[in-house]
Short mmCIF file of C-alpha atoms in Angstrom, two decimals:
data_model
loop_
_atom_site.label_atom_id
_atom_site.label_comp_id
_atom_site.label_asym_id
_atom_site.label_seq_id
_atom_site.Cartn_x
_atom_site.Cartn_y
_atom_site.Cartn_z
CA UNK A 106 -0.37 0.60 0.11
CA UNK A 107 1.49 3.48 -1.03
CA UNK A 108 0.80 6.51 1.50
CA UNK A 109 0.76 9.35 -0.13
CA UNK A 110 -2.50 11.86 -0.61
CA UNK A 111 -0.98 13.97 -3.41
CA UNK A 112 -2.80 15.89 -5.86
CA UNK A 113 -0.66 18.24 -7.88
CA UNK A 114 2.24 18.13 -9.42
CA UNK A 115 5.16 19.90 -10.15
CA UNK A 116 8.52 19.71 -11.50
CA UNK A 117 11.09 20.89 -10.84
CA UNK A 118 11.10 24.05 -11.55
CA UNK A 119 7.42 24.44 -9.67
CA UNK A 120 5.47 24.96 -13.51
CA UNK A 121 2.62 22.22 -13.95
CA UNK A 122 3.03 20.63 -17.29
CA UNK A 123 -0.36 19.23 -19.46
CA UNK A 124 -0.77 16.69 -17.05
CA UNK A 125 -4.17 15.10 -16.27
CA UNK A 126 -4.80 14.48 -11.90
CA UNK A 127 -7.74 12.66 -11.47
CA UNK A 128 -10.97 15.21 -10.90
CA UNK A 129 -12.40 18.48 -9.12
CA UNK A 130 -14.64 19.29 -7.66
CA UNK A 131 -15.80 22.57 -6.93
CA UNK A 132 -17.63 21.78 -4.44
CA UNK A 133 -20.37 20.11 -6.26
CA UNK A 134 -21.01 16.74 -6.32
CA UNK A 135 -20.55 16.69 -10.18
CA UNK A 136 -16.40 16.34 -10.90
CA UNK A 137 -14.73 17.24 -14.51
CA UNK A 138 -11.14 16.27 -15.70
CA UNK A 139 -8.38 19.10 -13.90
CA UNK A 140 -5.76 19.91 -16.20
CA UNK A 141 -2.58 22.55 -15.53
CA UNK A 142 -1.71 25.26 -17.54
CA UNK A 143 1.54 25.16 -18.70
CA UNK A 144 3.97 27.64 -16.75
CA UNK A 145 0.84 28.75 -14.76
CA UNK A 146 0.96 29.91 -11.37
CA UNK A 147 0.07 32.67 -9.19
CA UNK A 148 1.31 32.49 -5.76
CA UNK A 149 0.06 34.50 -3.09
CA UNK A 150 2.29 34.96 1.15
CA UNK A 151 -0.23 33.19 3.85
CA UNK A 152 0.91 32.87 7.36
CA UNK A 153 -0.09 29.99 9.33
CA UNK A 154 0.46 28.59 13.01
CA UNK A 155 -1.10 25.91 15.26
CA UNK A 156 -4.48 27.23 18.13
CA UNK A 157 -2.32 27.94 20.64
CA UNK A 158 0.61 29.94 17.91
CA UNK A 159 2.72 27.95 19.67
CA UNK A 160 4.23 26.50 15.78
CA UNK A 161 3.67 29.32 13.35
CA UNK A 162 4.79 29.58 9.66
CA UNK A 163 4.95 31.19 5.75
CA UNK A 164 4.16 29.98 2.61
CA UNK A 165 4.17 30.87 -1.27
CA UNK A 166 1.13 28.62 -2.83
CA UNK A 167 -1.48 29.14 -5.09
CA UNK A 168 -5.01 27.53 -3.90
CA UNK A 169 -6.95 28.48 -7.06
CA UNK A 170 -4.59 25.27 -8.51
CA UNK A 171 -6.38 23.25 -6.47
CA UNK A 172 -6.45 21.39 -3.04
CA UNK A 173 -6.92 17.87 -2.09
CA UNK A 174 -8.95 15.99 -0.44
CA UNK A 175 -8.03 11.71 0.22
CA UNK A 176 -10.21 8.30 1.22
CA UNK A 177 -7.16 7.01 2.69
CA UNK A 178 -7.11 5.88 6.44
CA UNK A 179 -4.87 8.76 7.73
CA UNK A 180 -6.96 11.57 5.85
CA UNK A 181 -10.06 10.64 6.61
CA UNK A 182 -9.19 10.36 10.38
CA UNK A 183 -8.58 13.88 10.42
CA UNK A 184 -10.71 15.67 7.43
CA UNK A 185 -7.46 16.66 5.97
CA UNK A 186 -7.29 19.13 4.00
CA UNK A 187 -4.63 20.58 1.64
CA UNK A 188 -3.06 21.64 -0.56
CA UNK A 189 1.74 20.95 -1.62
CA UNK A 190 4.33 22.83 -2.62
CA UNK A 191 8.10 23.12 -2.83
CA UNK A 192 9.80 22.85 0.25
CA UNK A 193 10.89 26.48 -0.89
CA UNK A 194 8.49 27.60 -1.16
CA UNK A 195 8.19 26.48 3.16
CA UNK A 196 9.78 28.96 5.93
CA UNK A 197 9.15 27.42 9.87
CA UNK A 198 9.27 30.30 11.33
CA UNK A 199 8.63 29.21 14.80
CA UNK A 200 8.03 26.51 16.82
CA UNK A 201 10.46 24.14 15.76
CA UNK A 202 10.91 21.98 19.42
CA UNK A 203 7.18 21.90 19.32
CA UNK A 204 6.14 19.95 15.75
CA UNK A 205 5.93 16.70 16.84
CA UNK A 206 5.81 13.92 14.29
CA UNK A 207 3.61 10.58 13.28
CA UNK A 208 4.38 8.14 10.52
CA UNK A 209 3.13 4.70 10.13
CA UNK A 210 2.90 2.82 6.80
CA UNK A 211 5.60 2.92 4.50
CA UNK A 212 6.67 6.23 6.86
CA UNK A 213 7.33 8.56 3.11
CA UNK A 214 5.45 10.96 4.39
CA UNK A 215 6.49 13.09 8.23
CA UNK A 216 2.86 14.13 9.32
CA UNK A 217 3.85 17.36 11.69
CA UNK A 218 1.75 18.56 14.35
CA UNK A 219 1.50 20.71 17.56
CA UNK A 220 2.68 19.20 21.34
CA UNK A 221 0.49 21.86 23.47
CA UNK A 222 -2.17 21.76 21.39
CA UNK A 223 -2.31 19.09 18.81
CA UNK A 224 -3.04 20.80 15.82
CA UNK A 225 -1.65 19.60 12.29
CA UNK A 226 0.20 22.04 11.06
CA UNK A 227 2.15 19.95 7.70
CA UNK A 228 3.15 16.77 6.58
CA UNK A 229 6.97 16.94 4.64
CA UNK A 230 7.95 14.27 2.16
CA UNK A 231 9.53 12.89 -0.52
CA UNK A 232 7.75 11.20 -3.70
CA UNK A 233 9.50 10.66 -7.05
CA UNK A 234 6.58 10.82 -9.01
CA UNK A 235 5.61 14.26 -7.94
CA UNK A 236 8.61 15.98 -8.15
CA UNK A 237 10.32 14.60 -5.16
CA UNK A 238 10.36 16.28 -2.15
CA UNK A 239 7.07 18.88 -0.74
CA UNK A 240 5.58 19.92 2.02
CA UNK A 241 1.48 19.71 2.05
CA UNK A 242 0.26 22.15 4.43
CA UNK A 243 -3.82 21.79 5.60
CA UNK A 244 -5.16 24.95 4.89
CA UNK A 245 -7.55 25.07 7.78
CA UNK A 246 -3.67 26.07 9.52
CA UNK A 247 -3.74 29.29 7.27
CA UNK A 248 -4.63 32.19 9.35
CA UNK A 249 -4.76 34.42 6.34
CA UNK A 250 -6.99 33.31 3.74
CA UNK A 251 -9.18 34.73 2.89
CA UNK A 252 -12.57 32.87 3.39
CA UNK A 253 -13.91 33.18 -0.10
CA UNK A 254 -11.23 31.97 -1.40
CA UNK A 255 -10.94 28.85 0.05
CA UNK A 256 -14.63 28.77 -0.51
CA UNK A 257 -13.70 29.36 -3.78
CA UNK A 258 -10.65 26.32 -4.41
CA UNK A 259 -10.79 23.75 -7.20
CA UNK A 260 -10.86 20.22 -4.82
CA UNK A 261 -9.19 17.61 -5.86
CA UNK A 262 -10.19 13.83 -4.57
CA UNK A 263 -8.16 11.10 -4.45
CA UNK A 264 -8.94 6.90 -4.40
CA UNK A 265 -6.21 6.76 -1.61
CA UNK A 266 -7.47 4.09 -0.07
CA UNK A 267 -7.90 1.45 -2.53
CA UNK A 268 -4.14 2.61 -3.17
CA UNK A 269 -6.21 4.39 -6.72
CA UNK A 270 -4.13 8.34 -6.46
CA UNK A 271 -5.60 9.72 -9.59
CA UNK A 272 -8.65 8.44 -9.86
CA UNK A 273 -11.74 10.46 -7.42
CA UNK A 274 -13.84 7.56 -4.75
CA UNK A 275 -16.70 6.74 -5.54
CA UNK A 276 -17.92 8.42 -2.52
CA UNK A 277 -16.56 11.53 -1.49
CA UNK A 278 -19.13 13.63 0.69
CA UNK A 279 -18.38 12.98 4.01
CA UNK A 280 -14.82 14.21 2.84
#
C-alpha cells in the first residue's frame, strides 16, 4: 500500500505540465477532468499557525490551482484538506522544538503537529513520481486566507484507500 495523498504534480521549476490529475470538484457533486496550464502559477504568501500559536510558518501557494482531499485511513480520520508546495515555498518561523511528528506504513510522509495543542500544520515527504520533495499544507491552519478564496478553491478527490490516487473515490460527500 502506498502512503501519500498528493494531488498536484510539479516539475523541478514549479511549473505545471499539461497533466490530467484525477477529478476535480468545485464543491459540487459533478466532477470534471482537471488540467493544469503550462507555466501558470499565481503564488500568494500566507501565514499559518497551530491553535495555541507555538507553531508559526509562512508559505507561498496558489489554491486556485487545486486543493486535495483523500479517503485514505489517515486523511479520512483527520478530515485532511491540503495543498502541496515545494520545500522552498515553506518557511517555519517558530516552534520547531514544539513540532511532533507521526509516520505510518511506508514512512514516506512525516505528518507534523503541535505538541501543545495537537493541531496538524503540515506534512513533508518525498515521492519521485510527483517531482520529489514536497510540503503539504493543512489549509485550515492558514491564518490570513480569505474564507471566500478557500470556498472557491478547486478540490481534487483521491482514492487513497484503494491506492488509486489518480481517480476520485465513488463516494466523496463525507470527505
